[in-house]
Amino acid sequence: MAATSESGILFVLSGPSGAGKGTVCKALMESLPDMCLSISVTTRPPRPGEQHGVNYFFKTKAQFEAMIANDDLLEWAVVFDHYYGTPREFVETKLREGHDVLLEIDIQGAMQVKQRHPNGVFIFLIPPSATELEARILGRGTESEASFRQRFGAARHELQQMQHYDYVVVNDVVAAACARIQAIITAEHCSVSRNLHLLTEW
Ligand code: 5GP
């Protein structure tokens, strides 16, 4: 990218359950070879096919609580009765080295990140409609009836949190949502406030 900031930019992607964050993140990572994806720590049991160190670092509650006590987490939250958190060292090292970092985390976590990294870019991904959201959560086929109701109810409430974000992206078609996020990434790299070092370099 031509004009760019010296340290990396922290991008935070959140949105209601069923917005398609996982799918969009995966597609984004395939098209952005220089982007570093943070792998979260969770106490949630793995879903079929999920791998330790790929989808999440799966930990016990005691292990997770030790990470909180050691200040090993940039943020953490309880989501659907389980702990989720972002390992701090990985994110801060990559940013210092000049790499962009992508976090896919819930809204409570995103608001904590905003406190520590006010220059981060906060992107809210939403499904095109409530009907589509319902179909997506059910279509995943991994949720119990109780879990579905919990996630669908939370999603409606979570939509209200959009106002705390910098950008909103409607995930109608994955490729189109990715293209919008890539445009946001490019725009942020070209923002004047992130490129003031060019004045001194010239
Ligand atoms: P799932 O159980 O479906 O993988 O994730 C449930 C929710 O936890 C999603 O909204 C996801 O964005 C969120 N989540 C995943 N990792 C983290 C994390 O490290 N921190 C926080 N605060 N939320 C996370």
GROMACS .gro file of C-alpha atoms and ligand atoms in nm:
model
  226
    1MET     CA    1   0.000   0.000   0.000
    2ALA     CA    2   0.153   0.338  -0.098
    3ALA     CA    3   0.096   0.585   0.185
    4THR     CA    4   0.078   0.402   0.511
    5SER     CA    5   0.116   0.456   0.883
    6GLU     CA    6   0.433   0.333   1.055
    7SER     CA    7   0.275   0.107   1.314
    8GLY     CA    8   0.004  -0.138   1.221
    9ILE     CA    9  -0.366  -0.060   1.252
   10LEU     CA   10  -0.594  -0.254   1.483
   11PHE     CA   11  -0.922  -0.351   1.316
   12VAL     CA   12  -1.203  -0.482   1.535
   13LEU     CA   13  -1.494  -0.667   1.378
   14SER     CA   14  -1.806  -0.731   1.588
   15GLY     CA   15  -2.170  -0.792   1.523
   16PRO     CA   16  -2.463  -0.998   1.639
   17SER     CA   17  -2.444  -1.376   1.644
   18GLY     CA   18  -2.539  -1.493   1.294
   19ALA     CA   19  -2.406  -1.181   1.119
   20GLY     CA   20  -2.150  -1.407   0.951
   21LYS     CA   21  -1.838  -1.270   1.123
   22GLY     CA   22  -1.655  -1.602   1.106
   23THR     CA   23  -1.718  -1.648   0.734
   24VAL     CA   24  -1.630  -1.288   0.651
   25CYS     CA   25  -1.313  -1.305   0.862
   26LYS     CA   26  -1.201  -1.624   0.689
   27ALA     CA   27  -1.260  -1.474   0.343
   28LEU     CA   28  -1.085  -1.151   0.444
   29MET     CA   29  -0.780  -1.336   0.572
   30GLU     CA   30  -0.757  -1.525   0.242
   31SER     CA   31  -0.746  -1.199   0.047
   32LEU     CA   32  -0.523  -1.002   0.287
   33PRO     CA   33  -0.198  -1.196   0.328
   34ASP     CA   34  -0.039  -0.925   0.547
   35MET     CA   35  -0.324  -0.908   0.799
   36CYS     CA   36  -0.265  -1.087   1.131
   37LEU     CA   37  -0.572  -1.254   1.280
   38SER     CA   38  -0.578  -1.273   1.658
   39ILE     CA   39  -0.680  -1.616   1.788
   40SER     CA   40  -0.894  -1.585   2.099
   41VAL     CA   41  -0.887  -1.790   2.416
   42THR     CA   42  -1.214  -1.946   2.531
   43THR     CA   43  -1.358  -2.182   2.790
   44ARG     CA   44  -1.633  -2.288   2.545
   45PRO     CA   45  -1.600  -2.653   2.438
   46PRO     CA   46  -1.483  -2.698   2.077
   47ARG     CA   47  -1.755  -2.748   1.814
   48PRO     CA   48  -1.708  -3.043   1.577
   49GLY     CA   49  -1.415  -2.967   1.346
   50GLU     CA   50  -1.274  -2.682   1.554
   51GLN     CA   51  -0.903  -2.706   1.632
   52HIS     CA   52  -0.699  -2.578   1.926
   53GLY     CA   53  -0.473  -2.297   1.808
   54VAL     CA   54  -0.664  -2.254   1.480
   55ASN     CA   55  -1.016  -2.149   1.575
   56TYR     CA   56  -0.949  -2.077   1.943
   57PHE     CA   57  -0.710  -2.165   2.223
   58PHE     CA   58  -0.940  -2.383   2.434
   59LYS     CA   59  -0.871  -2.344   2.807
   60THR     CA   60  -1.021  -2.445   3.140
   61LYS     CA   61  -1.187  -2.184   3.358
   62ALA     CA   62  -0.890  -2.194   3.598
   63GLN     CA   63  -0.642  -2.140   3.312
   64PHE     CA   64  -0.849  -1.850   3.179
   65GLU     CA   65  -0.875  -1.689   3.522
   66ALA     CA   66  -0.497  -1.716   3.560
   67MET     CA   67  -0.458  -1.528   3.230
   68ILE     CA   68  -0.685  -1.251   3.362
   69ALA     CA   69  -0.482  -1.230   3.683
   70ASN     CA   70  -0.153  -1.208   3.486
   71ASP     CA   71  -0.290  -0.929   3.261
   72ASP     CA   72  -0.233  -1.159   2.964
   73LEU     CA   73  -0.557  -1.048   2.797
   74LEU     CA   74  -0.616  -0.727   2.605
   75GLU     CA   75  -0.986  -0.770   2.677
   76TRP     CA   76  -1.215  -1.044   2.797
   77ALA     CA   77  -1.587  -1.103   2.838
   78VAL     CA   78  -1.839  -1.365   2.932
   79VAL     CA   79  -2.040  -1.448   2.620
   80PHE     CA   80  -2.320  -1.706   2.634
   81ASP     CA   81  -2.192  -1.837   2.973
   82HIS     CA   82  -1.831  -1.887   2.863
   83TYR     CA   83  -1.518  -1.678   2.891
   84TYR     CA   84  -1.367  -1.534   2.571
   85GLY     CA   85  -1.055  -1.317   2.554
   86THR     CA   86  -0.784  -1.174   2.330
   87PRO     CA   87  -0.419  -1.260   2.408
   88ARG     CA   88  -0.251  -0.920   2.460
   89GLU     CA   89   0.111  -0.994   2.373
   90PHE     CA   90   0.040  -1.117   2.017
   91VAL     CA   91  -0.166  -0.810   1.928
   92GLU     CA   92   0.073  -0.555   2.074
   93THR     CA   93   0.384  -0.714   1.922
   94LYS     CA   94   0.233  -0.734   1.572
   95LEU     CA   95   0.114  -0.372   1.585
   96ARG     CA   96   0.458  -0.255   1.704
   97GLU     CA   97   0.618  -0.444   1.416
   98GLY     CA   98   0.395  -0.255   1.172
   99HIS     CA   99   0.144  -0.529   1.093
  100ASP     CA  100  -0.231  -0.477   1.085
  101VAL     CA  101  -0.423  -0.696   1.327
  102LEU     CA  102  -0.782  -0.815   1.301
  103LEU     CA  103  -0.989  -0.905   1.608
  104GLU     CA  104  -1.324  -1.080   1.575
  105ILE     CA  105  -1.477  -1.024   1.917
  106ASP     CA  106  -1.805  -0.941   2.086
  107ILE     CA  107  -1.926  -0.591   2.166
  108GLN     CA  108  -1.830  -0.590   2.535
  109GLY     CA  109  -1.475  -0.682   2.436
  110ALA     CA  110  -1.465  -0.426   2.156
  111MET     CA  111  -1.555  -0.148   2.399
  112GLN     CA  112  -1.265  -0.253   2.626
  113VAL     CA  113  -1.027  -0.249   2.329
  114LYS     CA  114  -1.149   0.102   2.244
  115GLN     CA  115  -1.033   0.221   2.587
  116ARG     CA  116  -0.682   0.080   2.536
  117HIS     CA  117  -0.654   0.146   2.161
  118PRO     CA  118  -0.862   0.455   2.079
  119ASN     CA  119  -0.700   0.466   1.733
  120GLY     CA  120  -0.840   0.124   1.648
  121VAL     CA  121  -1.098   0.093   1.372
  122PHE     CA  122  -1.428  -0.051   1.488
  123ILE     CA  123  -1.642  -0.223   1.226
  124PHE     CA  124  -1.993  -0.354   1.292
  125LEU     CA  125  -2.114  -0.637   1.069
  126ILE     CA  126  -2.491  -0.692   1.045
  127PRO     CA  127  -2.710  -0.943   0.864
  128PRO     CA  128  -2.940  -0.798   0.595
  129SER     CA  129  -3.261  -0.873   0.794
  130ALA     CA  130  -3.402  -1.043   1.106
  131THR     CA  131  -3.543  -1.325   0.889
  132GLU     CA  132  -3.203  -1.387   0.737
  133LEU     CA  133  -3.042  -1.379   1.083
  134GLU     CA  134  -3.282  -1.646   1.212
  135ALA     CA  135  -3.213  -1.865   0.909
  136ARG     CA  136  -2.837  -1.833   0.956
  137ILE     CA  137  -2.833  -1.922   1.327
  138LEU     CA  138  -3.061  -2.223   1.263
  139GLY     CA  139  -2.877  -2.319   0.944
  140ARG     CA  140  -2.549  -2.352   1.130
  141GLY     CA  141  -2.704  -2.661   1.289
  142THR     CA  142  -2.472  -2.650   1.590
  143GLU     CA  143  -2.702  -2.480   1.840
  144SER     CA  144  -2.951  -2.636   2.081
  145GLU     CA  145  -3.303  -2.482   2.098
  146ALA     CA  146  -3.209  -2.293   2.418
  147SER     CA  147  -2.882  -2.170   2.269
  148PHE     CA  148  -3.064  -2.057   1.952
  149ARG     CA  149  -3.317  -1.855   2.154
  150GLN     CA  150  -3.037  -1.702   2.363
  151ARG     CA  151  -2.833  -1.606   2.055
  152PHE     CA  152  -3.131  -1.472   1.858
  153GLY     CA  153  -3.253  -1.263   2.156
  154ALA     CA  154  -2.901  -1.127   2.217
  155ALA     CA  155  -2.864  -1.041   1.848
  156ARG     CA  156  -3.165  -0.807   1.853
  157HIS     CA  157  -3.023  -0.625   2.155
  158GLU     CA  158  -2.672  -0.616   2.009
  159LEU     CA  159  -2.791  -0.437   1.694
  160GLN     CA  160  -2.850  -0.130   1.911
  161GLN     CA  161  -2.477  -0.113   1.986
  162MET     CA  162  -2.395  -0.014   1.628
  163GLN     CA  163  -2.370   0.352   1.732
  164HIS     CA  164  -2.043   0.284   1.919
  165TYR     CA  165  -1.867   0.175   1.599
  166ASP     CA  166  -1.691   0.367   1.323
  167TYR     CA  167  -1.833   0.170   1.029
  168VAL     CA  168  -2.127  -0.059   0.958
  169VAL     CA  169  -2.113  -0.328   0.692
  170VAL     CA  170  -2.420  -0.523   0.581
  171ASN     CA  171  -2.329  -0.884   0.514
  172ASP     CA  172  -2.565  -0.957   0.227
  173VAL     CA  173  -2.314  -1.139   0.009
  174VAL     CA  174  -1.981  -1.241   0.165
  175ALA     CA  175  -1.765  -1.118  -0.124
  176ALA     CA  176  -1.941  -0.779  -0.122
  177ALA     CA  177  -1.905  -0.743   0.257
  178CYS     CA  178  -1.533  -0.827   0.226
  179ALA     CA  179  -1.488  -0.570  -0.050
  180ARG     CA  180  -1.644  -0.303   0.174
  181ILE     CA  181  -1.415  -0.395   0.462
  182GLN     CA  182  -1.112  -0.386   0.232
  183ALA     CA  183  -1.218  -0.037   0.123
  184ILE     CA  184  -1.233   0.068   0.489
  185ILE     CA  185  -0.884  -0.076   0.548
  186THR     CA  186  -0.744   0.114   0.249
  187ALA     CA  187  -0.914   0.438   0.354
  188GLU     CA  188  -0.776   0.411   0.708
  189HIS     CA  189  -0.424   0.357   0.574
  190CYS     CA  190  -0.460   0.675   0.369
  191SER     CA  191  -0.602   0.893   0.648
  192VAL     CA  192  -0.402   1.210   0.712
  193SER     CA  193  -0.386   1.154   1.087
  194ARG     CA  194  -0.214   0.819   1.034
  195ASN     CA  195   0.036   0.962   0.786
  196LEU     CA  196   0.176   1.271   0.955
  197HIS     CA  197   0.520   1.107   0.951
  198LEU     CA  198   0.522   1.175   0.574
  199LEU     CA  199   0.562   1.547   0.651
  200THR     CA  200   0.890   1.492   0.830
  201GLU     CA  201   1.012   1.233   0.580
  202TRP     CA  202   0.965   1.486   0.299
  2035GP     P1  203  -1.868  -1.846   1.914
  2035GP     O1  204  -1.895  -1.924   2.040
  2035GP     O2  205  -1.986  -1.847   1.822
  2035GP     O3  206  -1.739  -1.885   1.848
  2035GP     O4  207  -1.848  -1.693   1.958
  2035GP     C1  208  -1.944  -1.631   2.038
  2035GP     C2  209  -1.916  -1.483   2.046
  2035GP     O5  210  -1.790  -1.460   2.113
  2035GP     C3  211  -1.902  -1.413   1.911
  2035GP     O6  212  -1.978  -1.294   1.917
  2035GP     C4  213  -1.756  -1.382   1.900
  2035GP     O7  214  -1.733  -1.263   1.826
  2035GP     C5  215  -1.720  -1.361   2.045
  2035GP     N1  216  -1.576  -1.375   2.069
  2035GP     C6  217  -1.489  -1.458   2.011
  2035GP     N2  218  -1.365  -1.439   2.057
  2035GP     C7  219  -1.374  -1.338   2.147
  2035GP     C8  220  -1.279  -1.268   2.228
  2035GP     O8  221  -1.159  -1.294   2.228
  2035GP     N3  222  -1.326  -1.171   2.308
  2035GP     C9  223  -1.457  -1.136   2.313
  2035GP     N4  224  -1.493  -1.037   2.394
  2035GP     N5  225  -1.550  -1.198   2.238
  2035GP    C10  226  -1.508  -1.297   2.156
   0.00000   0.00000   0.00000
